[in-house]
Amino acid sequence: EKGDNHDEGVDMEFSVGFSEDDGEPGWTEYTDDETGKAFSVNTKEILGMGGNGSVLKGTWDGTGEALAVKIIPCSSIDVLQSQLLEVKTLQSLQHPNIIQYKACMVLEDELNIVMALEYADYGSLETLTEAKYPPSERELTNYIADALRALGFVHSSGIVHRDVKPSNLLVCGAENGVKRRVCKLTDFGTAISIDVLQTQNDCHGTPSFMAPEMFVGEVGFFSDIWAIGVTAAYCIMKRVPYDDDLVAQPMKLMFAIVEGERPQIPEEGPEKLLSMIAKSVNEIP
């Protein structure tokens, strides 16, 4: 996992609730609770900041393999136990288009979860879209196809992601015989079992990428399909596909979507993606 760092000046000792040891400045060592393997975290190299944690650069001790380490601060033991669901979800989802779980250490005294994940060399689709040289039409089509493969596997496992968006789709180098960069789904912090959804009526996600049904607690696999359509539109248009005044006011955007506002369909772009976008943002994709 590799996020987008918009908080260069954040002091991670305060934001994630742990301190450095007496070793190399900026580095803290942790041990996987299950295997005992050690990994280190650079508390000064922030890869991204999210709603439920921070992502820092790390490495496996001994091999030096790069890791993305997510630090999840919790307000209580009950919250910590709830957040461990993300760890369990990732452990169960082994797929070439999903960022892989590597290790985890639970710090109950400090109410922190330290989770090591696969490192994505090229960052997120959000970062790449905003770059000077964004993905070509062919590359973007491949990346969205990768994301759909990931969602197909997640859904077949009975799980709804609930926060599909460009910053949660990361790009890794060629691997496993695939001769191109590969897009992978990450951040399962709001993922939930479809069975649990039958008894819950809450709202999670990022408003610009949420299906209208999500705002009233009606969530299903279709919610993720809507989100991947909006994500594809974002990558083609290089902006959120709603009017700027709505995007600037999330509550206003939320009410507009519930009342029938729909994402703008790009006028130009890869034919396969344009067709997919149009189909995905229907009431029932």
mmCIF file of C-alpha atoms in Angstrom:
data_model
loop_
_atom_site.group_PDB
_atom_site.id
_atom_site.type_symbol
_atom_site.label_atom_id
_atom_site.label_comp_id
_atom_site.label_asym_id
_atom_site.label_seq_id
_atom_site.Cartn_x
_atom_site.Cartn_y
_atom_site.Cartn_z
ATOM 1 C CA GLU A 1 0.000 0.000 0.000
ATOM 2 C CA LYS A 2 1.214 3.480 -0.757
ATOM 3 C CA GLY A 3 -0.891 6.560 -0.164
ATOM 4 C CA ASP A 4 -0.772 10.218 -1.094
ATOM 5 C CA ASN A 5 1.156 12.325 1.369
ATOM 6 C CA HIS A 6 -0.478 15.705 1.881
ATOM 7 C CA ASP A 7 0.807 16.130 5.446
ATOM 8 C CA GLU A 8 4.562 16.517 5.249
ATOM 9 C CA GLY A 9 4.764 18.353 8.561
ATOM 10 C CA VAL A 10 2.817 15.900 10.725
ATOM 11 C CA ASP A 11 4.633 14.690 13.843
ATOM 12 C CA MET A 12 3.873 10.986 13.772
ATOM 13 C CA GLU A 13 4.752 10.471 17.449
ATOM 14 C CA PHE A 14 1.627 12.419 18.314
ATOM 15 C CA SER A 15 -0.630 11.406 15.446
ATOM 16 C CA VAL A 16 -0.253 7.642 15.823
ATOM 17 C CA GLY A 17 0.630 7.347 19.471
ATOM 18 C CA PHE A 18 3.982 5.564 19.493
ATOM 19 C CA SER A 19 7.529 6.682 20.119
ATOM 20 C CA GLU A 20 10.868 5.798 18.604
ATOM 21 C CA ASP A 21 13.247 3.342 20.199
ATOM 22 C CA ASP A 22 16.924 4.002 20.855
ATOM 23 C CA GLY A 23 18.016 2.641 17.464
ATOM 24 C CA GLU A 24 18.417 4.456 14.178
ATOM 25 C CA PRO A 25 16.653 7.849 14.351
ATOM 26 C CA GLY A 26 13.170 7.718 12.883
ATOM 27 C CA TRP A 27 12.879 3.912 12.907
ATOM 28 C CA THR A 28 10.823 1.697 15.221
ATOM 29 C CA GLU A 29 10.907 -2.105 15.193
ATOM 30 C CA TYR A 30 7.836 -4.328 15.542
ATOM 31 C CA THR A 31 7.274 -8.077 15.563
ATOM 32 C CA ASP A 32 4.489 -9.969 13.822
ATOM 33 C CA ASP A 33 2.205 -11.480 16.467
ATOM 34 C CA GLU A 34 1.863 -14.804 14.622
ATOM 35 C CA THR A 35 5.278 -15.517 13.089
ATOM 36 C CA GLY A 36 7.639 -13.480 15.263
ATOM 37 C CA LYS A 37 9.224 -11.945 12.144
ATOM 38 C CA ALA A 38 10.518 -8.430 12.708
ATOM 39 C CA PHE A 39 9.780 -5.403 10.560
ATOM 40 C CA SER A 40 10.762 -1.776 10.978
ATOM 41 C CA VAL A 41 8.837 1.430 10.385
ATOM 42 C CA ASN A 42 10.281 4.786 9.387
ATOM 43 C CA THR A 43 8.213 7.166 11.515
ATOM 44 C CA LYS A 44 9.435 10.118 9.459
ATOM 45 C CA GLU A 45 8.381 8.811 6.022
ATOM 46 C CA ILE A 46 4.629 9.218 5.675
ATOM 47 C CA LEU A 47 3.058 7.603 2.622
ATOM 48 C CA GLY A 48 -0.484 8.698 3.357
ATOM 49 C CA MET A 49 -3.047 9.807 5.913
ATOM 50 C CA GLY A 50 -6.547 8.365 6.064
ATOM 51 C CA GLY A 51 -9.695 8.558 8.117
ATOM 52 C CA ASN A 52 -8.799 5.584 10.295
ATOM 53 C CA GLY A 53 -5.013 5.607 10.281
ATOM 54 C CA SER A 54 -1.684 6.640 8.823
ATOM 55 C CA VAL A 55 0.506 4.753 6.342
ATOM 56 C CA LEU A 56 4.288 4.849 6.733
ATOM 57 C CA LYS A 57 7.227 3.339 4.864
ATOM 58 C CA GLY A 58 8.671 0.182 6.385
ATOM 59 C CA THR A 59 10.915 -2.794 5.631
ATOM 60 C CA TRP A 60 11.279 -6.432 6.595
ATOM 61 C CA ASP A 61 14.295 -6.759 8.859
ATOM 62 C CA GLY A 62 17.016 -8.833 7.240
ATOM 63 C CA THR A 63 15.757 -8.730 3.644
ATOM 64 C CA GLY A 64 15.096 -5.001 3.335
ATOM 65 C CA GLU A 65 11.916 -5.667 1.331
ATOM 66 C CA ALA A 66 9.793 -2.514 1.252
ATOM 67 C CA LEU A 67 6.510 -2.478 3.160
ATOM 68 C CA ALA A 68 3.663 -0.056 3.650
ATOM 69 C CA VAL A 69 2.787 -0.028 7.342
ATOM 70 C CA LYS A 70 -0.635 1.135 8.448
ATOM 71 C CA ILE A 71 -0.906 2.478 11.989
ATOM 72 C CA ILE A 72 -4.485 2.374 13.275
ATOM 73 C CA PRO A 73 -5.023 4.286 16.547
ATOM 74 C CA CYS A 74 -8.054 3.141 18.552
ATOM 75 C CA SER A 75 -9.970 4.952 21.274
ATOM 76 C CA SER A 76 -10.747 1.819 23.305
ATOM 77 C CA ILE A 77 -10.222 -1.939 23.459
ATOM 78 C CA ASP A 78 -13.668 -2.419 21.901
ATOM 79 C CA VAL A 79 -12.706 -0.205 18.952
ATOM 80 C CA LEU A 80 -9.398 -2.046 18.638
ATOM 81 C CA GLN A 81 -11.199 -5.385 18.428
ATOM 82 C CA SER A 82 -13.517 -3.931 15.790
ATOM 83 C CA GLN A 83 -10.601 -2.589 13.725
ATOM 84 C CA LEU A 84 -8.978 -6.022 13.773
ATOM 85 C CA LEU A 85 -11.729 -7.050 11.352
ATOM 86 C CA GLU A 86 -9.705 -5.316 8.607
ATOM 87 C CA VAL A 87 -6.734 -7.530 9.446
ATOM 88 C CA LYS A 88 -8.877 -10.667 9.330
ATOM 89 C CA THR A 89 -10.493 -9.562 6.066
ATOM 90 C CA LEU A 90 -7.143 -8.981 4.360
ATOM 91 C CA GLN A 91 -5.767 -12.287 5.626
ATOM 92 C CA SER A 92 -8.683 -14.056 3.947
ATOM 93 C CA LEU A 93 -8.420 -12.235 0.606
ATOM 94 C CA GLN A 94 -5.502 -13.628 -1.383
ATOM 95 C CA HIS A 95 -5.752 -12.346 -4.957
ATOM 96 C CA PRO A 96 -3.256 -10.850 -7.458
ATOM 97 C CA ASN A 97 -5.308 -7.637 -7.664
ATOM 98 C CA ILE A 98 -5.577 -7.050 -3.907
ATOM 99 C CA ILE A 99 -2.783 -5.493 -1.832
ATOM 100 C CA GLN A 100 -1.479 -8.343 0.289
ATOM 101 C CA TYR A 101 -1.375 -8.565 4.058
ATOM 102 C CA LYS A 102 2.138 -9.199 5.420
ATOM 103 C CA ALA A 103 2.188 -8.897 9.213
ATOM 104 C CA CYS A 104 0.472 -7.374 12.230
ATOM 105 C CA MET A 105 1.320 -6.377 15.791
ATOM 106 C CA VAL A 106 -1.378 -5.350 18.247
ATOM 107 C CA LEU A 107 -0.295 -2.866 20.926
ATOM 108 C CA GLU A 108 -3.129 -3.118 23.437
ATOM 109 C CA ASP A 109 -1.440 -0.853 26.006
ATOM 110 C CA GLU A 110 -1.159 1.946 23.426
ATOM 111 C CA LEU A 111 -4.424 1.007 21.655
ATOM 112 C CA ASN A 112 -2.668 0.781 18.287
ATOM 113 C CA ILE A 113 -2.732 -1.770 15.487
ATOM 114 C CA VAL A 114 0.426 -1.905 13.358
ATOM 115 C CA MET A 115 -0.300 -3.698 10.073
ATOM 116 C CA ALA A 116 2.336 -4.327 7.395
ATOM 117 C CA LEU A 117 1.134 -4.512 3.792
ATOM 118 C CA GLU A 118 2.522 -4.996 0.312
ATOM 119 C CA TYR A 119 4.242 -1.853 -0.966
ATOM 120 C CA ALA A 120 3.003 -0.335 -4.244
ATOM 121 C CA ASP A 121 5.900 1.139 -6.209
ATOM 122 C CA TYR A 122 3.888 3.552 -8.340
ATOM 123 C CA GLY A 123 1.364 4.974 -5.884
ATOM 124 C CA SER A 124 -2.368 5.340 -6.410
ATOM 125 C CA LEU A 125 -4.555 5.958 -9.444
ATOM 126 C CA GLU A 126 -5.296 9.346 -7.905
ATOM 127 C CA THR A 127 -1.602 10.261 -7.875
ATOM 128 C CA LEU A 128 -1.001 8.880 -11.365
ATOM 129 C CA THR A 129 -4.035 10.697 -12.786
ATOM 130 C CA GLU A 130 -2.733 14.002 -11.425
ATOM 131 C CA ALA A 131 0.825 13.377 -12.668
ATOM 132 C CA LYS A 132 2.431 15.153 -15.621
ATOM 133 C CA TYR A 133 2.242 11.936 -17.634
ATOM 134 C CA PRO A 134 -0.970 10.120 -16.591
ATOM 135 C CA PRO A 135 -1.756 6.535 -17.661
ATOM 136 C CA SER A 136 -2.458 5.993 -21.345
ATOM 137 C CA GLU A 137 -5.926 4.868 -22.419
ATOM 138 C CA ARG A 138 -4.671 1.302 -22.697
ATOM 139 C CA GLU A 139 -3.037 1.412 -19.263
ATOM 140 C CA LEU A 140 -6.133 2.916 -17.659
ATOM 141 C CA THR A 141 -8.371 0.286 -19.256
ATOM 142 C CA ASN A 142 -6.091 -2.429 -17.862
ATOM 143 C CA TYR A 143 -6.090 -0.843 -14.398
ATOM 144 C CA ILE A 144 -9.886 -0.622 -14.243
ATOM 145 C CA ALA A 145 -10.114 -4.224 -15.486
ATOM 146 C CA ASP A 146 -7.746 -5.208 -12.653
ATOM 147 C CA ALA A 147 -9.970 -3.397 -10.156
ATOM 148 C CA LEU A 148 -13.043 -5.209 -11.467
ATOM 149 C CA ARG A 149 -11.244 -8.548 -11.067
ATOM 150 C CA ALA A 150 -10.461 -7.623 -7.467
ATOM 151 C CA LEU A 151 -14.078 -6.656 -6.804
ATOM 152 C CA GLY A 152 -15.323 -9.844 -8.415
ATOM 153 C CA PHE A 153 -13.212 -11.852 -5.982
ATOM 154 C CA VAL A 154 -14.176 -9.699 -2.990
ATOM 155 C CA HIS A 155 -17.874 -10.007 -3.819
ATOM 156 C CA SER A 156 -17.611 -13.758 -4.380
ATOM 157 C CA SER A 157 -16.209 -13.895 -0.837
ATOM 158 C CA GLY A 158 -19.371 -12.206 0.445
ATOM 159 C CA ILE A 159 -17.712 -8.855 1.206
ATOM 160 C CA VAL A 160 -18.616 -5.297 0.168
ATOM 161 C CA HIS A 161 -15.648 -2.891 0.103
ATOM 162 C CA ARG A 162 -17.690 0.342 0.533
ATOM 163 C CA ASP A 163 -14.849 2.769 -0.258
ATOM 164 C CA VAL A 164 -13.675 2.131 -3.816
ATOM 165 C CA LYS A 165 -11.998 5.280 -5.167
ATOM 166 C CA PRO A 166 -8.801 6.282 -7.024
ATOM 167 C CA SER A 167 -6.712 6.644 -3.858
ATOM 168 C CA ASN A 168 -7.614 3.077 -2.845
ATOM 169 C CA LEU A 169 -6.411 1.585 -6.126
ATOM 170 C CA LEU A 170 -2.631 1.195 -6.112
ATOM 171 C CA VAL A 171 -0.259 0.339 -8.934
ATOM 172 C CA CYS A 172 2.533 -2.211 -8.541
ATOM 173 C CA GLY A 173 5.261 -3.369 -10.901
ATOM 174 C CA ALA A 174 5.009 -6.369 -13.223
ATOM 175 C CA GLU A 175 4.792 -9.683 -11.359
ATOM 176 C CA ASN A 176 3.647 -13.304 -11.584
ATOM 177 C CA GLY A 177 4.198 -13.487 -15.329
ATOM 178 C CA VAL A 178 2.141 -10.357 -16.070
ATOM 179 C CA LYS A 179 4.278 -8.132 -18.309
ATOM 180 C CA ARG A 180 2.759 -4.826 -17.264
ATOM 181 C CA ARG A 181 2.063 -2.805 -14.148
ATOM 182 C CA VAL A 182 -0.815 -4.158 -12.091
ATOM 183 C CA CYS A 183 -3.563 -2.287 -10.242
ATOM 184 C CA LYS A 184 -4.564 -3.544 -6.782
ATOM 185 C CA LEU A 185 -7.413 -2.751 -4.407
ATOM 186 C CA THR A 186 -6.519 -1.673 -0.874
ATOM 187 C CA ASP A 187 -7.949 -0.228 2.375
ATOM 188 C CA PHE A 188 -10.559 -2.623 3.720
ATOM 189 C CA GLY A 189 -11.184 -0.502 6.813
ATOM 190 C CA THR A 190 -14.870 -0.052 5.954
ATOM 191 C CA ALA A 191 -15.374 -3.430 4.252
ATOM 192 C CA ILE A 192 -18.220 -5.515 5.609
ATOM 193 C CA SER A 193 -19.765 -8.936 5.132
ATOM 194 C CA ILE A 194 -22.970 -8.926 3.106
ATOM 195 C CA ASP A 195 -24.540 -11.005 5.897
ATOM 196 C CA VAL A 196 -23.741 -8.357 8.516
ATOM 197 C CA LEU A 197 -25.254 -5.700 6.253
ATOM 198 C CA GLN A 198 -28.639 -7.344 6.696
ATOM 199 C CA THR A 199 -28.682 -6.151 10.314
ATOM 200 C CA GLN A 200 -26.898 -2.794 9.949
ATOM 201 C CA ASN A 201 -28.119 0.515 8.593
ATOM 202 C CA ASP A 202 -25.097 2.808 8.678
ATOM 203 C CA CYS A 203 -23.375 5.002 6.111
ATOM 204 C CA HIS A 204 -19.674 4.679 5.248
ATOM 205 C CA GLY A 205 -17.615 5.831 2.294
ATOM 206 C CA THR A 206 -16.425 8.900 0.390
ATOM 207 C CA PRO A 207 -19.422 10.999 -0.794
ATOM 208 C CA SER A 208 -18.108 11.717 -4.309
ATOM 209 C CA PHE A 209 -17.874 7.978 -5.035
ATOM 210 C CA MET A 210 -20.935 6.716 -3.161
ATOM 211 C CA ALA A 211 -24.050 5.307 -4.811
ATOM 212 C CA PRO A 212 -27.307 7.074 -3.861
ATOM 213 C CA GLU A 213 -28.588 4.029 -1.966
ATOM 214 C CA MET A 214 -25.598 4.164 0.394
ATOM 215 C CA PHE A 215 -26.721 7.477 1.887
ATOM 216 C CA VAL A 216 -29.862 5.806 3.220
ATOM 217 C CA GLY A 217 -28.104 2.667 4.431
ATOM 218 C CA GLU A 218 -28.978 0.380 1.510
ATOM 219 C CA VAL A 219 -25.587 -1.074 0.653
ATOM 220 C CA GLY A 220 -24.766 -4.021 -1.574
ATOM 221 C CA PHE A 221 -22.328 -5.274 -4.180
ATOM 222 C CA PHE A 222 -23.838 -2.747 -6.603
ATOM 223 C CA SER A 223 -22.424 0.048 -4.412
ATOM 224 C CA ASP A 224 -18.867 -0.972 -5.316
ATOM 225 C CA ILE A 225 -19.741 -1.222 -9.022
ATOM 226 C CA TRP A 226 -21.122 2.324 -8.962
ATOM 227 C CA ALA A 227 -17.905 3.492 -7.282
ATOM 228 C CA ILE A 228 -15.630 1.874 -9.866
ATOM 229 C CA GLY A 229 -17.634 3.610 -12.601
ATOM 230 C CA VAL A 230 -17.173 6.991 -10.918
ATOM 231 C CA THR A 231 -13.492 6.152 -10.420
ATOM 232 C CA ALA A 232 -13.040 5.447 -14.128
ATOM 233 C CA ALA A 233 -14.765 8.738 -14.980
ATOM 234 C CA TYR A 234 -12.462 10.553 -12.541
ATOM 235 C CA CYS A 235 -9.367 9.070 -14.175
ATOM 236 C CA ILE A 236 -10.516 10.047 -17.676
ATOM 237 C CA MET A 237 -11.726 13.556 -16.775
ATOM 238 C CA LYS A 238 -8.944 14.147 -14.213
ATOM 239 C CA ARG A 239 -11.473 15.454 -11.710
ATOM 240 C CA VAL A 240 -14.454 14.272 -9.687
ATOM 241 C CA PRO A 241 -17.293 13.950 -12.264
ATOM 242 C CA TYR A 242 -19.727 16.321 -10.556
ATOM 243 C CA ASP A 243 -20.083 20.107 -10.686
ATOM 244 C CA ASP A 244 -17.338 21.858 -8.726
ATOM 245 C CA ASP A 245 -19.765 23.645 -6.405
ATOM 246 C CA LEU A 246 -21.214 20.285 -5.330
ATOM 247 C CA VAL A 247 -17.811 18.673 -4.834
ATOM 248 C CA ALA A 248 -16.777 21.575 -2.589
ATOM 249 C CA GLN A 249 -19.766 20.932 -0.297
ATOM 250 C CA PRO A 250 -20.033 17.207 0.581
ATOM 251 C CA MET A 251 -23.399 17.538 2.336
ATOM 252 C CA LYS A 252 -24.864 19.391 -0.638
ATOM 253 C CA LEU A 253 -23.438 16.742 -2.961
ATOM 254 C CA MET A 254 -24.906 13.973 -0.823
ATOM 255 C CA PHE A 255 -28.431 15.425 -0.977
ATOM 256 C CA ALA A 256 -28.067 16.087 -4.710
ATOM 257 C CA ILE A 257 -27.099 12.454 -5.385
ATOM 258 C CA VAL A 258 -30.005 11.158 -3.299
ATOM 259 C CA GLU A 259 -32.346 13.446 -5.245
ATOM 260 C CA GLY A 260 -31.125 12.186 -8.620
ATOM 261 C CA GLU A 261 -27.837 13.926 -9.481
ATOM 262 C CA ARG A 262 -25.672 11.546 -11.504
ATOM 263 C CA PRO A 263 -21.947 11.537 -12.331
ATOM 264 C CA GLN A 264 -21.002 13.197 -15.589
ATOM 265 C CA ILE A 265 -20.086 10.729 -18.338
ATOM 266 C CA PRO A 266 -16.839 11.664 -20.135
ATOM 267 C CA GLU A 267 -17.388 12.774 -23.724
ATOM 268 C CA GLU A 268 -14.215 11.059 -24.899
ATOM 269 C CA GLY A 269 -12.143 8.126 -23.723
ATOM 270 C CA PRO A 270 -11.657 4.382 -24.177
ATOM 271 C CA GLU A 271 -14.883 2.951 -25.616
ATOM 272 C CA LYS A 272 -14.942 0.012 -23.197
ATOM 273 C CA LEU A 273 -14.594 2.313 -20.199
ATOM 274 C CA LEU A 274 -17.247 4.758 -21.406
ATOM 275 C CA SER A 275 -19.687 1.866 -21.799
ATOM 276 C CA MET A 276 -18.804 0.503 -18.361
ATOM 277 C CA ILE A 277 -19.227 3.919 -16.724
ATOM 278 C CA ALA A 278 -22.666 4.441 -18.269
ATOM 279 C CA LYS A 279 -23.839 1.019 -17.083
ATOM 280 C CA SER A 280 -22.350 1.256 -13.591
ATOM 281 C CA VAL A 281 -24.068 4.497 -12.575
ATOM 282 C CA ASN A 282 -27.576 3.253 -13.274
ATOM 283 C CA GLU A 283 -29.908 2.798 -10.303
ATOM 284 C CA ILE A 284 -29.186 -0.949 -10.295
ATOM 285 C CA PRO A 285 -25.852 -1.537 -12.112
#
